[in-house]
PDB file of C-alpha atoms in Angstrom:
ATOM      1  CA  ASP A 292     196.091 151.824 135.145  1.00 62.00           C
ATOM      2  CA  ALA A 293     193.886 152.972 137.970  1.00 61.00           C
ATOM      3  CA  MET A 294     193.157 156.615 137.630  1.00 93.00           C
ATOM      4  CA  VAL A 295     190.929 159.650 138.003  1.00 96.00           C
ATOM      5  CA  ILE A 296     189.201 160.644 134.771  1.00 95.00           C
ATOM      6  CA  GLN A 297     187.533 163.946 134.084  1.00 95.00           C
ATOM      7  CA  ASN A 298     185.283 164.690 131.166  1.00 88.00           C
ATOM      8  CA  PRO A 299     185.187 166.758 129.151  1.00 90.00           C
ATOM      9  CA  ARG A 300     188.691 168.174 128.979  1.00 92.00           C
ATOM     10  CA  TYR A 301     187.335 171.527 127.817  1.00 95.00           C
ATOM     11  CA  GLN A 302     183.801 172.796 128.394  1.00 96.00           C
ATOM     12  CA  VAL A 303     182.276 175.955 126.999  1.00 96.00           C
ATOM     13  CA  THR A 304     178.982 177.228 128.335  1.00 95.00           C
ATOM     14  CA  GLN A 305     176.954 180.388 128.126  1.00 96.00           C
ATOM     15  CA  PHE A 306     176.376 182.833 130.919  1.00 96.00           C
ATOM     16  CA  GLY A 307     173.571 181.474 133.084  1.00 96.00           C
ATOM     17  CA  LYS A 308     173.295 178.123 131.291  1.00 96.00           C
ATOM     18  CA  PRO A 309     173.608 175.150 133.646  1.00 96.00           C
ATOM     19  CA  VAL A 310     176.599 172.934 133.148  1.00 97.00           C
ATOM     20  CA  THR A 311     177.722 169.605 134.617  1.00 97.00           C
ATOM     21  CA  LEU A 312     181.275 168.363 134.909  1.00 97.00           C
ATOM     22  CA  SER A 313     181.979 164.718 135.545  1.00 97.00           C
ATOM     23  CA  CYS A 314     184.624 162.719 137.324  1.00 97.00           C
ATOM     24  CA  SER A 315     185.149 159.004 137.599  1.00 97.00           C
ATOM     25  CA  GLN A 316     187.724 156.933 139.436  1.00 97.00           C
ATOM     26  CA  THR A 317     188.934 153.374 139.221  1.00 95.00           C
ATOM     27  CA  LEU A 318     190.895 153.571 142.482  1.00 94.00           C
ATOM     28  CA  ASN A 319     187.916 152.619 144.655  1.00 93.00           C
ATOM     29  CA  HIS A 320     188.760 155.502 146.959  1.00 94.00           C
ATOM     30  CA  ASN A 321     186.351 156.597 149.648  1.00 94.00           C
ATOM     31  CA  VAL A 322     186.885 160.324 149.316  1.00 94.00           C
ATOM     32  CA  MET A 323     186.293 162.493 146.271  1.00 95.00           C
ATOM     33  CA  TYR A 324     187.013 166.216 146.092  1.00 94.00           C
ATOM     34  CA  TRP A 325     186.242 169.097 143.769  1.00 96.00           C
ATOM     35  CA  TYR A 326     188.698 171.978 143.526  1.00 95.00           C
ATOM     36  CA  GLN A 327     188.467 175.212 141.570  1.00 95.00           C
ATOM     37  CA  GLN A 328     191.713 176.590 140.202  1.00 92.00           C
ATOM     38  CA  LYS A 329     191.971 179.970 138.533  1.00 92.00           C
ATOM     39  CA  SER A 330     194.884 181.041 136.368  1.00 84.00           C
ATOM     40  CA  SER A 331     197.969 179.657 138.132  1.00 72.00           C
ATOM     41  CA  GLN A 332     196.473 180.163 141.587  1.00 84.00           C
ATOM     42  CA  ALA A 333     196.244 177.623 144.371  1.00 88.00           C
ATOM     43  CA  PRO A 334     193.458 175.085 143.981  1.00 91.00           C
ATOM     44  CA  LYS A 335     190.515 176.025 146.171  1.00 92.00           C
ATOM     45  CA  LEU A 336     188.463 173.264 147.739  1.00 92.00           C
ATOM     46  CA  LEU A 337     184.749 173.526 146.912  1.00 95.00           C
ATOM     47  CA  PHE A 338     183.454 170.368 148.615  1.00 91.00           C
ATOM     48  CA  HIS A 339     184.154 166.715 149.163  1.00 92.00           C
ATOM     49  CA  TYR A 340     182.414 163.427 149.758  1.00 94.00           C
ATOM     50  CA  TYR A 341     183.454 160.782 152.218  1.00 92.00           C
ATOM     51  CA  ASP A 342     181.493 157.888 150.783  1.00 92.00           C
ATOM     52  CA  LYS A 343     178.014 159.422 150.571  1.00 92.00           C
ATOM     53  CA  ASP A 344     178.610 162.051 153.239  1.00 92.00           C
ATOM     54  CA  PHE A 345     178.731 165.465 151.621  1.00 92.00           C
ATOM     55  CA  ASN A 346     180.928 168.218 153.069  1.00 90.00           C
ATOM     56  CA  ASN A 347     180.533 171.717 151.722  1.00 90.00           C
ATOM     57  CA  GLU A 348     183.150 174.391 152.280  1.00 88.00           C
ATOM     58  CA  ALA A 349     181.688 177.420 154.037  1.00 86.00           C
ATOM     59  CA  ASP A 350     182.641 179.819 151.264  1.00 89.00           C
ATOM     60  CA  THR A 351     181.474 177.704 148.320  1.00 94.00           C
ATOM     61  CA  PRO A 352     178.711 179.598 146.503  1.00 93.00           C
ATOM     62  CA  ASP A 353     175.226 178.069 146.422  1.00 93.00           C
ATOM     63  CA  ASN A 354     175.541 178.110 142.651  1.00 95.00           C
ATOM     64  CA  PHE A 355     177.778 175.053 142.951  1.00 97.00           C
ATOM     65  CA  GLN A 356     176.262 171.669 143.718  1.00 96.00           C
ATOM     66  CA  SER A 357     177.585 168.137 143.649  1.00 96.00           C
ATOM     67  CA  ARG A 358     176.295 164.603 143.329  1.00 96.00           C
ATOM     68  CA  ARG A 359     177.929 161.279 144.007  1.00 96.00           C
ATOM     69  CA  PRO A 360     175.606 158.517 142.830  1.00 96.00           C
ATOM     70  CA  ASN A 361     178.106 155.751 143.561  1.00 95.00           C
ATOM     71  CA  THR A 362     181.709 155.199 144.626  1.00 94.00           C
ATOM     72  CA  SER A 363     183.103 155.688 141.143  1.00 96.00           C
ATOM     73  CA  PHE A 364     181.371 158.837 139.945  1.00 97.00           C
ATOM     74  CA  CYS A 365     181.073 162.389 141.153  1.00 97.00           C
ATOM     75  CA  PHE A 366     179.503 165.363 139.377  1.00 97.00           C
ATOM     76  CA  LEU A 367     179.870 169.099 139.733  1.00 97.00           C
ATOM     77  CA  ASP A 368     176.790 171.086 138.760  1.00 97.00           C
ATOM     78  CA  ILE A 369     176.999 174.824 138.209  1.00 97.00           C
ATOM     79  CA  ARG A 370     173.427 176.039 138.142  1.00 96.00           C
ATOM     80  CA  SER A 371     173.924 179.500 136.646  1.00 96.00           C
ATOM     81  CA  PRO A 372     177.519 180.041 135.573  1.00 96.00           C
ATOM     82  CA  GLY A 373     178.868 183.541 135.734  1.00 96.00           C
ATOM     83  CA  LEU A 374     181.946 184.943 134.045  1.00 95.00           C
ATOM     84  CA  GLY A 375     183.805 184.598 137.338  1.00 94.00           C
ATOM     85  CA  ASP A 376     183.259 180.847 137.322  1.00 96.00           C
ATOM     86  CA  ALA A 377     185.565 180.356 134.360  1.00 97.00           C
ATOM     87  CA  ALA A 378     188.362 178.221 135.755  1.00 96.00           C
ATOM     88  CA  MET A 379     189.991 174.815 135.775  1.00 93.00           C
ATOM     89  CA  TYR A 380     187.974 172.367 137.846  1.00 96.00           C
ATOM     90  CA  LEU A 381     189.964 169.554 139.375  1.00 94.00           C
ATOM     91  CA  CYS A 382     188.594 166.332 140.742  1.00 96.00           C
ATOM     92  CA  ALA A 383     190.705 164.427 143.237  1.00 95.00           C
ATOM     93  CA  THR A 384     190.403 161.300 145.325  1.00 95.00           C
ATOM     94  CA  SER A 385     191.998 159.845 148.397  1.00 93.00           C
ATOM     95  CA  ARG A 386     191.720 156.457 150.000  1.00 91.00           C
ATOM     96  CA  GLY A 387     190.620 157.941 153.299  1.00 86.00           C
ATOM     97  CA  ASP A 388     190.701 161.238 155.110  1.00 77.00           C
ATOM     98  CA  SER A 389     193.523 160.576 157.530  1.00 82.00           C
ATOM     99  CA  PRO A 390     196.150 163.333 157.590  1.00 79.00           C
ATOM    100  CA  ASN A 391     198.856 161.394 155.763  1.00 83.00           C
ATOM    101  CA  GLU A 392     196.718 160.495 152.767  1.00 88.00           C
ATOM    102  CA  LYS A 393     197.834 161.916 149.430  1.00 90.00           C
ATOM    103  CA  LEU A 394     195.469 163.119 146.749  1.00 93.00           C
ATOM    104  CA  PHE A 395     195.152 161.677 143.251  1.00 94.00           C
ATOM    105  CA  PHE A 396     194.058 164.260 140.704  1.00 95.00           C
ATOM    106  CA  GLY A 397     192.381 164.067 137.354  1.00 95.00           C
ATOM    107  CA  SER A 398     193.633 166.188 134.461  1.00 92.00           C
ATOM    108  CA  GLY A 399     190.923 168.744 135.054  1.00 93.00           C
ATOM    109  CA  THR A 400     188.136 170.364 133.037  1.00 95.00           C
ATOM    110  CA  GLN A 401     188.792 173.863 131.739  1.00 94.00           C
ATOM    111  CA  LEU A 402     185.501 175.732 131.863  1.00 96.00           C
ATOM    112  CA  SER A 403     184.906 178.797 129.717  1.00 96.00           C
ATOM    113  CA  VAL A 404     181.838 180.991 130.199  1.00 96.00           C
ATOM    114  CA  LEU A 405     180.766 183.146 127.257  1.00 95.00           C
TER     115      LEU A 405
ATOM    116  CA  ALA B 399     194.424 178.109 160.826  1.00 68.00           C
ATOM    117  CA  GLN B 400     197.181 176.100 159.226  1.00 74.00           C
ATOM    118  CA  SER B 401     198.810 177.645 156.202  1.00 84.00           C
ATOM    119  CA  VAL B 402     201.757 177.414 153.858  1.00 91.00           C
ATOM    120  CA  ALA B 403     203.616 180.235 152.167  1.00 94.00           C
ATOM    121  CA  GLN B 404     205.608 180.054 148.967  1.00 96.00           C
ATOM    122  CA  PRO B 405     207.550 183.312 148.860  1.00 95.00           C
ATOM    123  CA  GLU B 406     208.645 183.053 145.220  1.00 96.00           C
ATOM    124  CA  ASP B 407     206.227 183.325 142.309  1.00 95.00           C
ATOM    125  CA  GLN B 408     208.896 182.102 139.909  1.00 97.00           C
ATOM    126  CA  VAL B 409     212.292 180.438 140.102  1.00 97.00           C
ATOM    127  CA  ASN B 410     214.713 180.227 137.197  1.00 97.00           C
ATOM    128  CA  VAL B 411     217.489 177.639 137.223  1.00 97.00           C
ATOM    129  CA  ALA B 412     219.969 176.565 134.557  1.00 97.00           C
ATOM    130  CA  GLU B 413     219.769 172.942 133.494  1.00 97.00           C
ATOM    131  CA  GLY B 414     222.158 170.802 135.508  1.00 97.00           C
ATOM    132  CA  ASN B 415     222.243 173.186 138.462  1.00 97.00           C
ATOM    133  CA  PRO B 416     220.696 172.386 141.836  1.00 97.00           C
ATOM    134  CA  LEU B 417     217.246 173.805 142.441  1.00 97.00           C
ATOM    135  CA  THR B 418     215.345 174.860 145.538  1.00 98.00           C
ATOM    136  CA  VAL B 419     211.686 175.829 145.762  1.00 98.00           C
ATOM    137  CA  LYS B 420     210.859 177.391 149.106  1.00 98.00           C
ATOM    138  CA  CYS B 421     207.952 176.725 151.420  1.00 97.00           C
ATOM    139  CA  THR B 422     207.282 177.804 154.987  1.00 96.00           C
ATOM    140  CA  TYR B 423     204.414 176.588 157.104  1.00 93.00           C
ATOM    141  CA  SER B 424     202.345 177.647 160.062  1.00 90.00           C
ATOM    142  CA  VAL B 425     200.611 174.889 161.992  1.00 83.00           C
ATOM    143  CA  SER B 426     199.433 174.060 165.449  1.00 80.00           C
ATOM    144  CA  GLY B 427     200.601 170.610 166.396  1.00 80.00           C
ATOM    145  CA  ASN B 428     202.464 168.211 164.144  1.00 81.00           C
ATOM    146  CA  PRO B 429     202.686 169.255 160.512  1.00 87.00           C
ATOM    147  CA  TYR B 430     201.615 167.030 157.632  1.00 90.00           C
ATOM    148  CA  LEU B 431     203.345 168.561 154.626  1.00 94.00           C
ATOM    149  CA  PHE B 432     203.183 167.745 150.927  1.00 95.00           C
ATOM    150  CA  TRP B 433     204.601 168.815 147.589  1.00 97.00           C
ATOM    151  CA  TYR B 434     202.628 168.509 144.360  1.00 96.00           C
ATOM    152  CA  VAL B 435     203.645 169.359 140.787  1.00 96.00           C
ATOM    153  CA  GLN B 436     201.389 170.562 137.991  1.00 92.00           C
ATOM    154  CA  TYR B 437     202.455 170.339 134.373  1.00 90.00           C
ATOM    155  CA  PRO B 438     200.705 172.574 131.806  1.00 85.00           C
ATOM    156  CA  ASN B 439     197.023 171.767 131.342  1.00 78.00           C
ATOM    157  CA  ARG B 440     197.198 168.833 133.737  1.00 82.00           C
ATOM    158  CA  GLY B 441     196.046 168.013 137.230  1.00 85.00           C
ATOM    159  CA  LEU B 442     198.365 167.981 140.206  1.00 91.00           C
ATOM    160  CA  GLN B 443     200.677 165.059 140.866  1.00 94.00           C
ATOM    161  CA  PHE B 444     201.946 164.028 144.272  1.00 95.00           C
ATOM    162  CA  LEU B 445     205.721 164.344 144.707  1.00 96.00           C
ATOM    163  CA  LEU B 446     206.421 163.647 148.357  1.00 96.00           C
ATOM    164  CA  LYS B 447     205.209 164.116 151.902  1.00 95.00           C
ATOM    165  CA  TYR B 448     206.530 164.590 155.418  1.00 94.00           C
ATOM    166  CA  ILE B 449     204.595 163.035 158.250  1.00 89.00           C
ATOM    167  CA  THR B 450     207.226 162.108 160.801  1.00 84.00           C
ATOM    168  CA  GLY B 451     210.710 160.622 160.971  1.00 85.00           C
ATOM    169  CA  ASP B 452     213.705 161.643 158.879  1.00 88.00           C
ATOM    170  CA  ASN B 453     213.868 165.315 158.060  1.00 92.00           C
ATOM    171  CA  LEU B 454     215.009 164.582 154.512  1.00 95.00           C
ATOM    172  CA  VAL B 455     212.195 163.091 152.474  1.00 95.00           C
ATOM    173  CA  LYS B 456     212.777 161.589 149.057  1.00 95.00           C
ATOM    174  CA  GLY B 457     210.110 161.609 146.394  1.00 95.00           C
ATOM    175  CA  SER B 458     209.355 161.148 142.727  1.00 92.00           C
ATOM    176  CA  TYR B 459     211.522 162.257 139.789  1.00 93.00           C
ATOM    177  CA  GLY B 460     214.626 162.722 141.953  1.00 95.00           C
ATOM    178  CA  PHE B 461     213.078 165.407 144.146  1.00 97.00           C
ATOM    179  CA  GLU B 462     213.589 165.627 147.878  1.00 97.00           C
ATOM    180  CA  ALA B 463     212.468 167.994 150.587  1.00 97.00           C
ATOM    181  CA  GLU B 464     214.006 168.990 153.865  1.00 96.00           C
ATOM    182  CA  PHE B 465     211.804 169.483 156.894  1.00 95.00           C
ATOM    183  CA  ASN B 466     213.233 172.080 159.269  1.00 95.00           C
ATOM    184  CA  LYS B 467     211.198 172.482 162.425  1.00 92.00           C
ATOM    185  CA  SER B 468     213.142 175.422 163.856  1.00 93.00           C
ATOM    186  CA  GLN B 469     212.721 177.413 160.646  1.00 94.00           C
ATOM    187  CA  THR B 470     209.218 176.017 159.936  1.00 94.00           C
ATOM    188  CA  SER B 471     210.313 175.284 156.398  1.00 96.00           C
ATOM    189  CA  PHE B 472     209.826 172.446 153.955  1.00 97.00           C
ATOM    190  CA  HIS B 473     211.896 173.398 150.892  1.00 98.00           C
ATOM    191  CA  LEU B 474     211.817 171.247 147.770  1.00 98.00           C
ATOM    192  CA  LYS B 475     215.195 170.391 146.265  1.00 98.00           C
ATOM    193  CA  LYS B 476     216.827 168.546 143.414  1.00 98.00           C
ATOM    194  CA  PRO B 477     220.573 168.174 142.915  1.00 97.00           C
ATOM    195  CA  SER B 478     220.535 168.574 139.127  1.00 97.00           C
ATOM    196  CA  ALA B 479     217.654 170.242 137.303  1.00 97.00           C
ATOM    197  CA  LEU B 480     216.200 168.993 134.031  1.00 97.00           C
ATOM    198  CA  VAL B 481     214.327 171.062 131.464  1.00 96.00           C
ATOM    199  CA  SER B 482     211.412 168.659 131.970  1.00 95.00           C
ATOM    200  CA  ASP B 483     211.182 169.804 135.613  1.00 96.00           C
ATOM    201  CA  SER B 484     209.691 173.073 134.397  1.00 96.00           C
ATOM    202  CA  ALA B 485     206.232 173.200 135.964  1.00 96.00           C
ATOM    203  CA  LEU B 486     204.138 174.750 138.718  1.00 95.00           C
ATOM    204  CA  TYR B 487     204.951 173.453 142.199  1.00 96.00           C
ATOM    205  CA  PHE B 488     202.581 173.576 145.155  1.00 96.00           C
ATOM    206  CA  CYS B 489     203.406 173.125 148.792  1.00 96.00           C
ATOM    207  CA  ALA B 490     200.484 171.918 150.899  1.00 95.00           C
ATOM    208  CA  VAL B 491     199.573 171.227 154.502  1.00 91.00           C
ATOM    209  CA  ARG B 492     196.810 169.327 156.192  1.00 86.00           C
ATOM    210  CA  ASP B 493     194.640 171.776 158.122  1.00 76.00           C
ATOM    211  CA  MET B 494     193.946 169.933 161.353  1.00 69.00           C
ATOM    212  CA  ASN B 495     191.470 172.650 162.319  1.00 68.00           C
ATOM    213  CA  ARG B 496     189.390 172.130 159.183  1.00 64.00           C
ATOM    214  CA  ASP B 497     188.720 168.417 159.129  1.00 66.00           C
ATOM    215  CA  ASP B 498     192.223 167.670 157.834  1.00 71.00           C
ATOM    216  CA  LYS B 499     191.650 169.432 154.511  1.00 79.00           C
ATOM    217  CA  ILE B 500     194.670 169.891 152.297  1.00 85.00           C
ATOM    218  CA  ILE B 501     195.464 173.587 151.962  1.00 87.00           C
ATOM    219  CA  PHE B 502     197.685 174.572 149.046  1.00 92.00           C
ATOM    220  CA  GLY B 503     200.163 177.395 148.762  1.00 93.00           C
ATOM    221  CA  LYS B 504     199.845 179.790 145.842  1.00 92.00           C
ATOM    222  CA  GLY B 505     202.430 177.897 143.819  1.00 94.00           C
ATOM    223  CA  THR B 506     205.884 178.581 142.423  1.00 96.00           C
ATOM    224  CA  ARG B 507     206.561 178.404 138.722  1.00 96.00           C
ATOM    225  CA  LEU B 508     209.874 176.718 138.042  1.00 97.00           C
ATOM    226  CA  HIS B 509     211.669 177.464 134.778  1.00 97.00           C
ATOM    227  CA  ILE B 510     214.651 175.316 133.891  1.00 97.00           C
ATOM    228  CA  LEU B 511     216.734 177.046 131.270  1.00 95.00           C
ATOM    229  CA  PRO B 512     218.528 174.883 128.707  1.00 92.00           C
TER     230      PRO B 512
END
């Protein structure tokens, strides 16, 4: 089945130690998103790619970076994780960015910062 | 800015009873409204959307939602609740003022009691 896959399912890192989360998709969708979700709160959009065009949300900290080397893969890099960055990170895709497009989510990566 | 509000943090319903999860919206222009469900330790799954047309929208798992323009509401409903419906439900809207980003409500936790 076509899907959005996130690895790893759980990630533990140390305070200040860089960490990378990965996402892959077999849907061949143009748009890939990264959301941060804390403890039963609404997912918060960090950034998204339309093809190779990167779109950063204004309030996304500089500590968060992203790479999309090809259509299928997208990475979230946290350069110096703080305790406040512990959260579920959700990758999502959509076919395009028209208003009626729905999002397809991966199962998420739960990040813990020690 | 477009927004959605979910006034209830939690809803408890007995199995077999009808359920309603409330959502109100604030948009300029035509609303593009969505419901997503999140099961424990999983990503979000699309349930249904309203773009235009019939005010009653049918979606996955027997859920439906009623779009009410005069009340600016988009409540999620199901005639007969199942224990397996217990999850976190998010209402969402496309923010036409922010490059059509999907903006999520804070979520409503639905507990179906056996």
